[in-house]
PDB file of C-alpha atoms and ligand atoms in Angstrom:
ATOM      1  CA  UNK A1277       3.376  29.845 -32.572  1.00 51.00           C
ATOM      2  CA  UNK A1278       0.818  28.924 -29.957  1.00 54.00           C
ATOM      3  CA  UNK A1279       0.917  25.694 -27.814  1.00 50.00           C
ATOM      4  CA  UNK A1280      -2.774  24.680 -30.050  1.00 57.00           C
ATOM      5  CA  UNK A1281      -1.424  24.876 -33.591  1.00 87.00           C
ATOM      6  CA  UNK A1282      -1.105  22.731 -35.843  1.00 94.00           C
ATOM      7  CA  UNK A1283       2.154  22.984 -37.480  1.00 95.00           C
ATOM      8  CA  UNK A1284       3.450  20.907 -41.187  1.00 97.00           C
ATOM      9  CA  UNK A1285       7.264  19.335 -41.710  1.00 98.00           C
ATOM     10  CA  UNK A1286       8.781  19.159 -44.691  1.00 98.00           C
ATOM     11  CA  UNK A1287       8.546  14.831 -44.369  1.00 98.00           C
ATOM     12  CA  UNK A1288       9.066  11.667 -45.968  1.00 98.00           C
ATOM     13  CA  UNK A1289       6.452  10.261 -47.073  1.00 98.00           C
ATOM     14  CA  UNK A1290       4.484  12.818 -47.078  1.00 98.00           C
ATOM     15  CA  UNK A1291       4.514  15.959 -44.586  1.00 98.00           C
ATOM     16  CA  UNK A1292       4.003  14.926 -41.142  1.00 98.00           C
ATOM     17  CA  UNK A1293       1.783  17.516 -39.327  1.00 98.00           C
ATOM     18  CA  UNK A1294       1.383  17.788 -35.507  1.00 96.00           C
ATOM     19  CA  UNK A1295       0.523  19.570 -32.594  1.00 96.00           C
ATOM     20  CA  UNK A1296       3.511  21.236 -30.424  1.00 96.00           C
ATOM     21  CA  UNK A1297       1.213  20.111 -26.942  1.00 96.00           C
ATOM     22  CA  UNK A1298       0.587  16.642 -28.273  1.00 98.00           C
ATOM     23  CA  UNK A1299       3.947  15.850 -29.534  1.00 98.00           C
ATOM     24  CA  UNK A1300       7.337  14.699 -26.981  1.00 98.00           C
ATOM     25  CA  UNK A1301      11.044  14.297 -27.809  1.00 98.00           C
ATOM     26  CA  UNK A1302      11.940  11.647 -27.394  1.00 99.00           C
ATOM     27  CA  UNK A1303      15.420  10.968 -26.823  1.00 99.00           C
ATOM     28  CA  UNK A1304      17.035   7.232 -26.859  1.00 99.00           C
ATOM     29  CA  UNK A1305      19.724   6.241 -25.001  1.00 98.00           C
ATOM     30  CA  UNK A1306      22.315   8.963 -25.518  1.00 98.00           C
ATOM     31  CA  UNK A1307      24.625   7.274 -23.189  1.00 98.00           C
ATOM     32  CA  UNK A1308      28.546   7.634 -22.099  1.00 98.00           C
ATOM     33  CA  UNK A1309      28.598   4.634 -23.058  1.00 97.00           C
ATOM     34  CA  UNK A1310      26.908   4.398 -26.085  1.00 97.00           C
ATOM     35  CA  UNK A1311      29.157   7.738 -27.551  1.00 98.00           C
ATOM     36  CA  UNK A1312      32.314   8.238 -25.444  1.00 97.00           C
ATOM     37  CA  UNK A1313      35.306   7.975 -26.514  1.00 95.00           C
ATOM     38  CA  UNK A1314      36.702   5.343 -24.540  1.00 90.00           C
ATOM     39  CA  UNK A1315      33.639   4.094 -23.088  1.00 92.00           C
ATOM     40  CA  UNK A1316      32.153   0.576 -23.876  1.00 90.00           C
ATOM     41  CA  UNK A1317      30.899   1.065 -27.538  1.00 93.00           C
ATOM     42  CA  UNK A1318      34.169   2.083 -28.405  1.00 93.00           C
ATOM     43  CA  UNK A1319      35.775  -1.202 -26.857  1.00 90.00           C
ATOM     44  CA  UNK A1320      33.967  -3.067 -29.051  1.00 89.00           C
ATOM     45  CA  UNK A1321      35.736  -1.598 -31.898  1.00 92.00           C
ATOM     46  CA  UNK A1322      33.120   0.867 -32.547  1.00 95.00           C
ATOM     47  CA  UNK A1323      33.367   4.331 -34.915  1.00 96.00           C
ATOM     48  CA  UNK A1324      31.920   6.703 -32.117  1.00 97.00           C
ATOM     49  CA  UNK A1325      32.361   8.987 -34.607  1.00 97.00           C
ATOM     50  CA  UNK A1326      28.883   7.448 -36.493  1.00 97.00           C
ATOM     51  CA  UNK A1327      27.007   8.928 -32.609  1.00 98.00           C
ATOM     52  CA  UNK A1328      28.423  11.754 -31.932  1.00 98.00           C
ATOM     53  CA  UNK A1329      27.520  13.635 -35.205  1.00 98.00           C
ATOM     54  CA  UNK A1330      23.995  13.538 -33.834  1.00 98.00           C
ATOM     55  CA  UNK A1331      25.226  15.582 -30.329  1.00 98.00           C
ATOM     56  CA  UNK A1332      24.729  19.214 -31.950  1.00 98.00           C
ATOM     57  CA  UNK A1333      21.670  18.568 -34.142  1.00 98.00           C
ATOM     58  CA  UNK A1334      20.001  17.546 -30.863  1.00 98.00           C
ATOM     59  CA  UNK A1335      20.884  20.038 -28.524  1.00 98.00           C
ATOM     60  CA  UNK A1336      19.336  22.427 -31.171  1.00 98.00           C
ATOM     61  CA  UNK A1337      16.144  20.342 -31.038  1.00 98.00           C
ATOM     62  CA  UNK A1338      16.193  20.285 -27.644  1.00 98.00           C
ATOM     63  CA  UNK A1339      16.968  24.070 -27.297  1.00 98.00           C
ATOM     64  CA  UNK A1340      13.568  24.545 -29.212  1.00 98.00           C
ATOM     65  CA  UNK A1341      11.197  22.065 -27.115  1.00 98.00           C
ATOM     66  CA  UNK A1342      12.685  23.540 -23.783  1.00 98.00           C
ATOM     67  CA  UNK A1343      12.033  27.156 -25.396  1.00 97.00           C
ATOM     68  CA  UNK A1344       8.571  25.894 -26.622  1.00 96.00           C
ATOM     69  CA  UNK A1345       8.282  24.231 -22.592  1.00 97.00           C
ATOM     70  CA  UNK A1346       7.167  21.343 -24.418  1.00 98.00           C
ATOM     71  CA  UNK A1347       7.279  17.651 -23.465  1.00 98.00           C
ATOM     72  CA  UNK A1348      11.153  16.542 -23.502  1.00 98.00           C
ATOM     73  CA  UNK A1349      12.101  12.902 -22.450  1.00 99.00           C
ATOM     74  CA  UNK A1350      15.088  10.763 -22.084  1.00 99.00           C
ATOM     75  CA  UNK A1351      15.918   7.010 -22.467  1.00 99.00           C
ATOM     76  CA  UNK A1352      18.674   5.150 -20.804  1.00 98.00           C
ATOM     77  CA  UNK A1353      19.565   1.650 -21.604  1.00 98.00           C
ATOM     78  CA  UNK A1354      20.230  -0.887 -18.317  1.00 98.00           C
ATOM     79  CA  UNK A1355      19.952  -3.215 -15.910  1.00 98.00           C
ATOM     80  CA  UNK A1356      19.814  -3.115 -11.837  1.00 98.00           C
ATOM     81  CA  UNK A1357      23.239  -3.189 -10.045  1.00 98.00           C
ATOM     82  CA  UNK A1358      22.461  -7.134  -9.287  1.00 98.00           C
ATOM     83  CA  UNK A1359      21.346  -7.757 -12.264  1.00 98.00           C
ATOM     84  CA  UNK A1360      17.986  -9.136 -11.587  1.00 98.00           C
ATOM     85  CA  UNK A1361      16.593  -7.429 -14.259  1.00 98.00           C
ATOM     86  CA  UNK A1362      18.850  -8.993 -17.367  1.00 98.00           C
ATOM     87  CA  UNK A1363      17.898 -11.620 -19.000  1.00 97.00           C
ATOM     88  CA  UNK A1364      20.368 -14.941 -19.626  1.00 96.00           C
ATOM     89  CA  UNK A1365      20.146 -14.843 -22.691  1.00 96.00           C
ATOM     90  CA  UNK A1366      21.394 -10.863 -23.624  1.00 95.00           C
ATOM     91  CA  UNK A1367      23.785 -11.847 -21.069  1.00 95.00           C
ATOM     92  CA  UNK A1368      25.637 -14.084 -22.799  1.00 94.00           C
ATOM     93  CA  UNK A1369      24.494 -13.030 -26.589  1.00 91.00           C
ATOM     94  CA  UNK A1370      27.686 -12.048 -28.593  1.00 86.00           C
ATOM     95  CA  UNK A1371      30.163 -14.261 -26.661  1.00 87.00           C
ATOM     96  CA  UNK A1372      32.055 -11.425 -26.012  1.00 86.00           C
ATOM     97  CA  UNK A1373      34.669 -11.119 -23.398  1.00 89.00           C
ATOM     98  CA  UNK A1374      33.402  -8.593 -21.695  1.00 89.00           C
ATOM     99  CA  UNK A1375      29.120  -8.555 -21.114  1.00 92.00           C
ATOM    100  CA  UNK A1376      26.436  -6.256 -19.422  1.00 95.00           C
ATOM    101  CA  UNK A1377      27.645  -6.498 -15.593  1.00 96.00           C
ATOM    102  CA  UNK A1378      31.025  -6.632 -16.072  1.00 96.00           C
ATOM    103  CA  UNK A1379      33.499  -3.982 -15.411  1.00 96.00           C
ATOM    104  CA  UNK A1380      34.469  -1.596 -18.342  1.00 94.00           C
ATOM    105  CA  UNK A1381      36.090   1.634 -18.675  1.00 92.00           C
ATOM    106  CA  UNK A1382      33.704   3.390 -17.413  1.00 96.00           C
ATOM    107  CA  UNK A1383      31.881   1.242 -14.220  1.00 97.00           C
ATOM    108  CA  UNK A1384      29.889  -1.761 -14.826  1.00 97.00           C
ATOM    109  CA  UNK A1385      28.495  -1.968 -18.477  1.00 96.00           C
ATOM    110  CA  UNK A1386      24.837  -0.921 -19.059  1.00 97.00           C
ATOM    111  CA  UNK A1387      24.523  -0.660 -15.179  1.00 98.00           C
ATOM    112  CA  UNK A1388      22.156   2.089 -13.500  1.00 98.00           C
ATOM    113  CA  UNK A1389      23.815   4.376 -11.295  1.00 98.00           C
ATOM    114  CA  UNK A1390      27.462   3.825 -13.595  1.00 98.00           C
ATOM    115  CA  UNK A1391      29.157   6.616 -15.284  1.00 98.00           C
ATOM    116  CA  UNK A1392      29.111   5.016 -18.418  1.00 98.00           C
ATOM    117  CA  UNK A1393      25.767   4.267 -17.914  1.00 98.00           C
ATOM    118  CA  UNK A1394      24.781   8.006 -17.863  1.00 98.00           C
ATOM    119  CA  UNK A1395      23.513  10.160 -20.572  1.00 98.00           C
ATOM    120  CA  UNK A1396      26.073  12.533 -22.449  1.00 98.00           C
ATOM    121  CA  UNK A1397      26.869  15.978 -19.940  1.00 98.00           C
ATOM    122  CA  UNK A1398      25.867  18.135 -23.886  1.00 98.00           C
ATOM    123  CA  UNK A1399      22.314  16.397 -22.921  1.00 98.00           C
ATOM    124  CA  UNK A1400      21.699  16.046 -20.040  1.00 98.00           C
ATOM    125  CA  UNK A1401      18.239  16.217 -18.504  1.00 98.00           C
ATOM    126  CA  UNK A1402      16.873  18.846 -16.577  1.00 98.00           C
ATOM    127  CA  UNK A1403      15.124  17.306 -13.234  1.00 98.00           C
ATOM    128  CA  UNK A1404      11.629  18.374 -14.602  1.00 97.00           C
ATOM    129  CA  UNK A1405      12.075  15.773 -18.011  1.00 98.00           C
ATOM    130  CA  UNK A1406      11.562  12.118 -17.081  1.00 98.00           C
ATOM    131  CA  UNK A1407      14.353   9.584 -17.636  1.00 98.00           C
ATOM    132  CA  UNK A1408      12.642   6.511 -19.045  1.00 98.00           C
ATOM    133  CA  UNK A1409      15.336   3.420 -17.574  1.00 98.00           C
ATOM    134  CA  UNK A1410      14.683   0.543 -19.531  1.00 98.00           C
ATOM    135  CA  UNK A1411      16.306  -2.971 -19.603  1.00 98.00           C
ATOM    136  CA  UNK A1412      15.489  -3.703 -22.690  1.00 98.00           C
ATOM    137  CA  UNK A1413      15.729  -2.531 -25.896  1.00 98.00           C
ATOM    138  CA  UNK A1414      12.500  -0.634 -26.832  1.00 98.00           C
ATOM    139  CA  UNK A1415      11.602   2.174 -24.794  1.00 99.00           C
ATOM    140  CA  UNK A1416       7.877   0.935 -23.843  1.00 98.00           C
ATOM    141  CA  UNK A1417       9.022  -3.106 -22.771  1.00 98.00           C
ATOM    142  CA  UNK A1418       8.658  -3.140 -18.910  1.00 98.00           C
ATOM    143  CA  UNK A1419       8.501   0.332 -18.611  1.00 98.00           C
ATOM    144  CA  UNK A1420       5.898   3.447 -17.320  1.00 98.00           C
ATOM    145  CA  UNK A1421       7.017   4.787 -20.276  1.00 98.00           C
ATOM    146  CA  UNK A1422       3.675   4.240 -22.355  1.00 98.00           C
ATOM    147  CA  UNK A1423       1.349   5.760 -19.118  1.00 98.00           C
ATOM    148  CA  UNK A1424       3.543   8.980 -18.897  1.00 98.00           C
ATOM    149  CA  UNK A1425       2.915   9.667 -22.495  1.00 98.00           C
ATOM    150  CA  UNK A1426      -0.913   8.969 -21.482  1.00 98.00           C
ATOM    151  CA  UNK A1427      -1.049  10.835 -18.705  1.00 98.00           C
ATOM    152  CA  UNK A1428       0.127  14.243 -20.737  1.00 98.00           C
ATOM    153  CA  UNK A1429      -1.703  13.655 -23.488  1.00 98.00           C
ATOM    154  CA  UNK A1430       0.844  12.907 -26.111  1.00 98.00           C
ATOM    155  CA  UNK A1431      -0.288  11.005 -29.265  1.00 98.00           C
ATOM    156  CA  UNK A1432       2.858  12.247 -31.257  1.00 98.00           C
ATOM    157  CA  UNK A1433       6.505  11.705 -30.342  1.00 98.00           C
ATOM    158  CA  UNK A1434       9.832  12.502 -32.287  1.00 98.00           C
ATOM    159  CA  UNK A1435      12.584  10.530 -31.776  1.00 99.00           C
ATOM    160  CA  UNK A1436      16.288  10.452 -31.462  1.00 99.00           C
ATOM    161  CA  UNK A1437      18.834   9.048 -30.160  1.00 98.00           C
ATOM    162  CA  UNK A1438      21.327   5.751 -31.013  1.00 98.00           C
ATOM    163  CA  UNK A1439      21.445   3.285 -32.059  1.00 98.00           C
ATOM    164  CA  UNK A1440      19.380   3.654 -35.588  1.00 98.00           C
ATOM    165  CA  UNK A1441      19.010   0.089 -35.944  1.00 98.00           C
ATOM    166  CA  UNK A1442      18.092  -1.271 -32.822  1.00 98.00           C
ATOM    167  CA  UNK A1443      16.479   1.170 -30.431  1.00 98.00           C
ATOM    168  CA  UNK A1444      15.249   3.849 -32.015  1.00 98.00           C
ATOM    169  CA  UNK A1445      13.382   1.353 -34.399  1.00 98.00           C
ATOM    170  CA  UNK A1446      12.189  -1.157 -31.763  1.00 98.00           C
ATOM    171  CA  UNK A1447      10.987   2.072 -30.159  1.00 99.00           C
ATOM    172  CA  UNK A1448       9.322   3.521 -33.040  1.00 98.00           C
ATOM    173  CA  UNK A1449       7.359  -0.223 -33.798  1.00 98.00           C
ATOM    174  CA  UNK A1450       6.378  -0.262 -30.228  1.00 98.00           C
ATOM    175  CA  UNK A1451       4.991   2.717 -30.577  1.00 98.00           C
ATOM    176  CA  UNK A1452       3.442   2.716 -33.767  1.00 98.00           C
ATOM    177  CA  UNK A1453       1.836  -0.727 -32.186  1.00 98.00           C
ATOM    178  CA  UNK A1454       0.572   2.102 -29.535  1.00 98.00           C
ATOM    179  CA  UNK A1455      -1.058   4.286 -31.756  1.00 98.00           C
ATOM    180  CA  UNK A1456       1.283   7.136 -31.647  1.00 98.00           C
ATOM    181  CA  UNK A1457       2.708   8.893 -34.674  1.00 98.00           C
ATOM    182  CA  UNK A1458       6.765   9.194 -35.030  1.00 98.00           C
ATOM    183  CA  UNK A1459       8.761  11.451 -37.414  1.00 98.00           C
ATOM    184  CA  UNK A1460      12.316  10.702 -37.588  1.00 99.00           C
ATOM    185  CA  UNK A1461      15.017  13.507 -37.717  1.00 99.00           C
ATOM    186  CA  UNK A1462      17.893  11.348 -39.630  1.00 98.00           C
ATOM    187  CA  UNK A1463      20.177  13.887 -38.192  1.00 98.00           C
ATOM    188  CA  UNK A1464      19.588  13.712 -35.445  1.00 99.00           C
ATOM    189  CA  UNK A1465      20.401   9.419 -34.833  1.00 98.00           C
ATOM    190  CA  UNK A1466      22.974   7.245 -35.680  1.00 98.00           C
ATOM    191  CA  UNK A1467      24.253   3.989 -36.626  1.00 98.00           C
ATOM    192  CA  UNK A1468      28.238   2.780 -36.307  1.00 97.00           C
ATOM    193  CA  UNK A1469      26.947   1.132 -39.311  1.00 97.00           C
ATOM    194  CA  UNK A1470      26.655   3.247 -42.214  1.00 97.00           C
ATOM    195  CA  UNK A1471      24.782   0.957 -44.133  1.00 98.00           C
ATOM    196  CA  UNK A1472      21.930   0.298 -41.210  1.00 98.00           C
ATOM    197  CA  UNK A1473      21.807   4.083 -40.779  1.00 98.00           C
ATOM    198  CA  UNK A1474      20.176   4.296 -44.762  1.00 98.00           C
ATOM    199  CA  UNK A1475      18.429   1.013 -44.332  1.00 98.00           C
ATOM    200  CA  UNK A1476      17.349   1.374 -41.022  1.00 98.00           C
ATOM    201  CA  UNK A1477      15.445   5.525 -42.170  1.00 98.00           C
ATOM    202  CA  UNK A1478      14.215   3.362 -45.112  1.00 98.00           C
ATOM    203  CA  UNK A1479      12.037   0.315 -42.956  1.00 98.00           C
ATOM    204  CA  UNK A1480      10.435   3.048 -41.378  1.00 98.00           C
ATOM    205  CA  UNK A1481       9.407   5.664 -44.396  1.00 98.00           C
ATOM    206  CA  UNK A1482       9.033   2.755 -46.093  1.00 98.00           C
ATOM    207  CA  UNK A1483       5.090   1.856 -47.763  1.00 98.00           C
ATOM    208  CA  UNK A1484       3.956   4.916 -47.450  1.00 97.00           C
ATOM    209  CA  UNK A1485       4.955   5.435 -43.783  1.00 97.00           C
ATOM    210  CA  UNK A1486       4.470   1.804 -42.478  1.00 98.00           C
ATOM    211  CA  UNK A1487       6.129   3.211 -38.989  1.00 98.00           C
ATOM    212  CA  UNK A1488       6.201   6.524 -39.558  1.00 98.00           C
ATOM    213  CA  UNK A1489       8.333   9.860 -40.918  1.00 98.00           C
ATOM    214  CA  UNK A1490      11.456  10.669 -41.521  1.00 98.00           C
ATOM    215  CA  UNK A1491      12.866  14.158 -42.237  1.00 98.00           C
ATOM    216  CA  UNK A1492      15.794  16.471 -41.053  1.00 98.00           C
ATOM    217  CA  UNK A1493      16.318  18.826 -37.554  1.00 98.00           C
ATOM    218  CA  UNK A1494      15.838  21.574 -39.787  1.00 98.00           C
ATOM    219  CA  UNK A1495      12.529  21.173 -41.870  1.00 98.00           C
ATOM    220  CA  UNK A1496      11.418  20.852 -37.738  1.00 98.00           C
ATOM    221  CA  UNK A1497      13.041  23.646 -36.265  1.00 98.00           C
ATOM    222  CA  UNK A1498      12.113  26.200 -39.291  1.00 97.00           C
ATOM    223  CA  UNK A1499       8.412  24.386 -38.932  1.00 96.00           C
ATOM    224  CA  UNK A1500       8.617  25.636 -35.015  1.00 93.00           C
ATOM    225  CA  UNK A1501       9.909  29.252 -35.359  1.00 90.00           C
TER     226      UNK A1501
HETATM  227  C1  LIG B1951      21.366   0.981 -28.560  1.00 61.60           C
HETATM  228  C2  LIG B1951      21.855  -1.234 -28.189  1.00 61.60           C
HETATM  229  N1  LIG B1951      20.468   1.966 -27.778  1.00 61.60           N
HETATM  230  N2  LIG B1951      22.996  -0.671 -29.950  1.00 61.60           N
HETATM  231  N3  LIG B1951      21.437  -0.400 -27.983  1.00 61.60           N
HETATM  232  O1  LIG B1951      20.899   0.655 -29.760  1.00 61.60           O
HETATM  233  O2  LIG B1951      22.662  -1.965 -27.885  1.00 61.60           O
END
């Protein structure tokens, strides 16, 4: 495979054609607090196994992108330790006893530099892979993601990570409005809620691909091979 080749992936609502050189793997928020037993997500009563099933397919996709020396980026949701970038509305939403910035099972919740905020070891970024620290749900809001992608000539994204209906969907909508084509491998994105997983994917590919395409990692890996 040459980086200049155009590759076709079986996808819905129709084939996704991509040029590997211009297509980045964007892995959203695979953070310990969301995925690990004993983390903040589980503390809130969520079933982390719904997210953990995405680890293995993400590892395979990540390995393929690294082998082909293609662009990989990671994101983390979180805030400055002084919480100066945390909107008060986000802090109090949910009326939970424990909220962002408070001590949690893996350090202060969603605070940069804390153990729970970091990416799970299975998908840990290489030094050469940009990590986008984002204060919001979307990876483009208040970050330099768009500038980094433009500087590298990236026009297409394979978007994976968690959670399907929150940070993955928000990022895809932001990317779509900025002119990127997005493909989502269904097995590489996860939600704590099966019904949101299903509808989160349906919404992306509805109406002829209103926000993008949906496929499976095996289709992407087969096309790359
Ligand atoms: C993400 C969240 N990453 N669910 N955050 O989706 O709050």
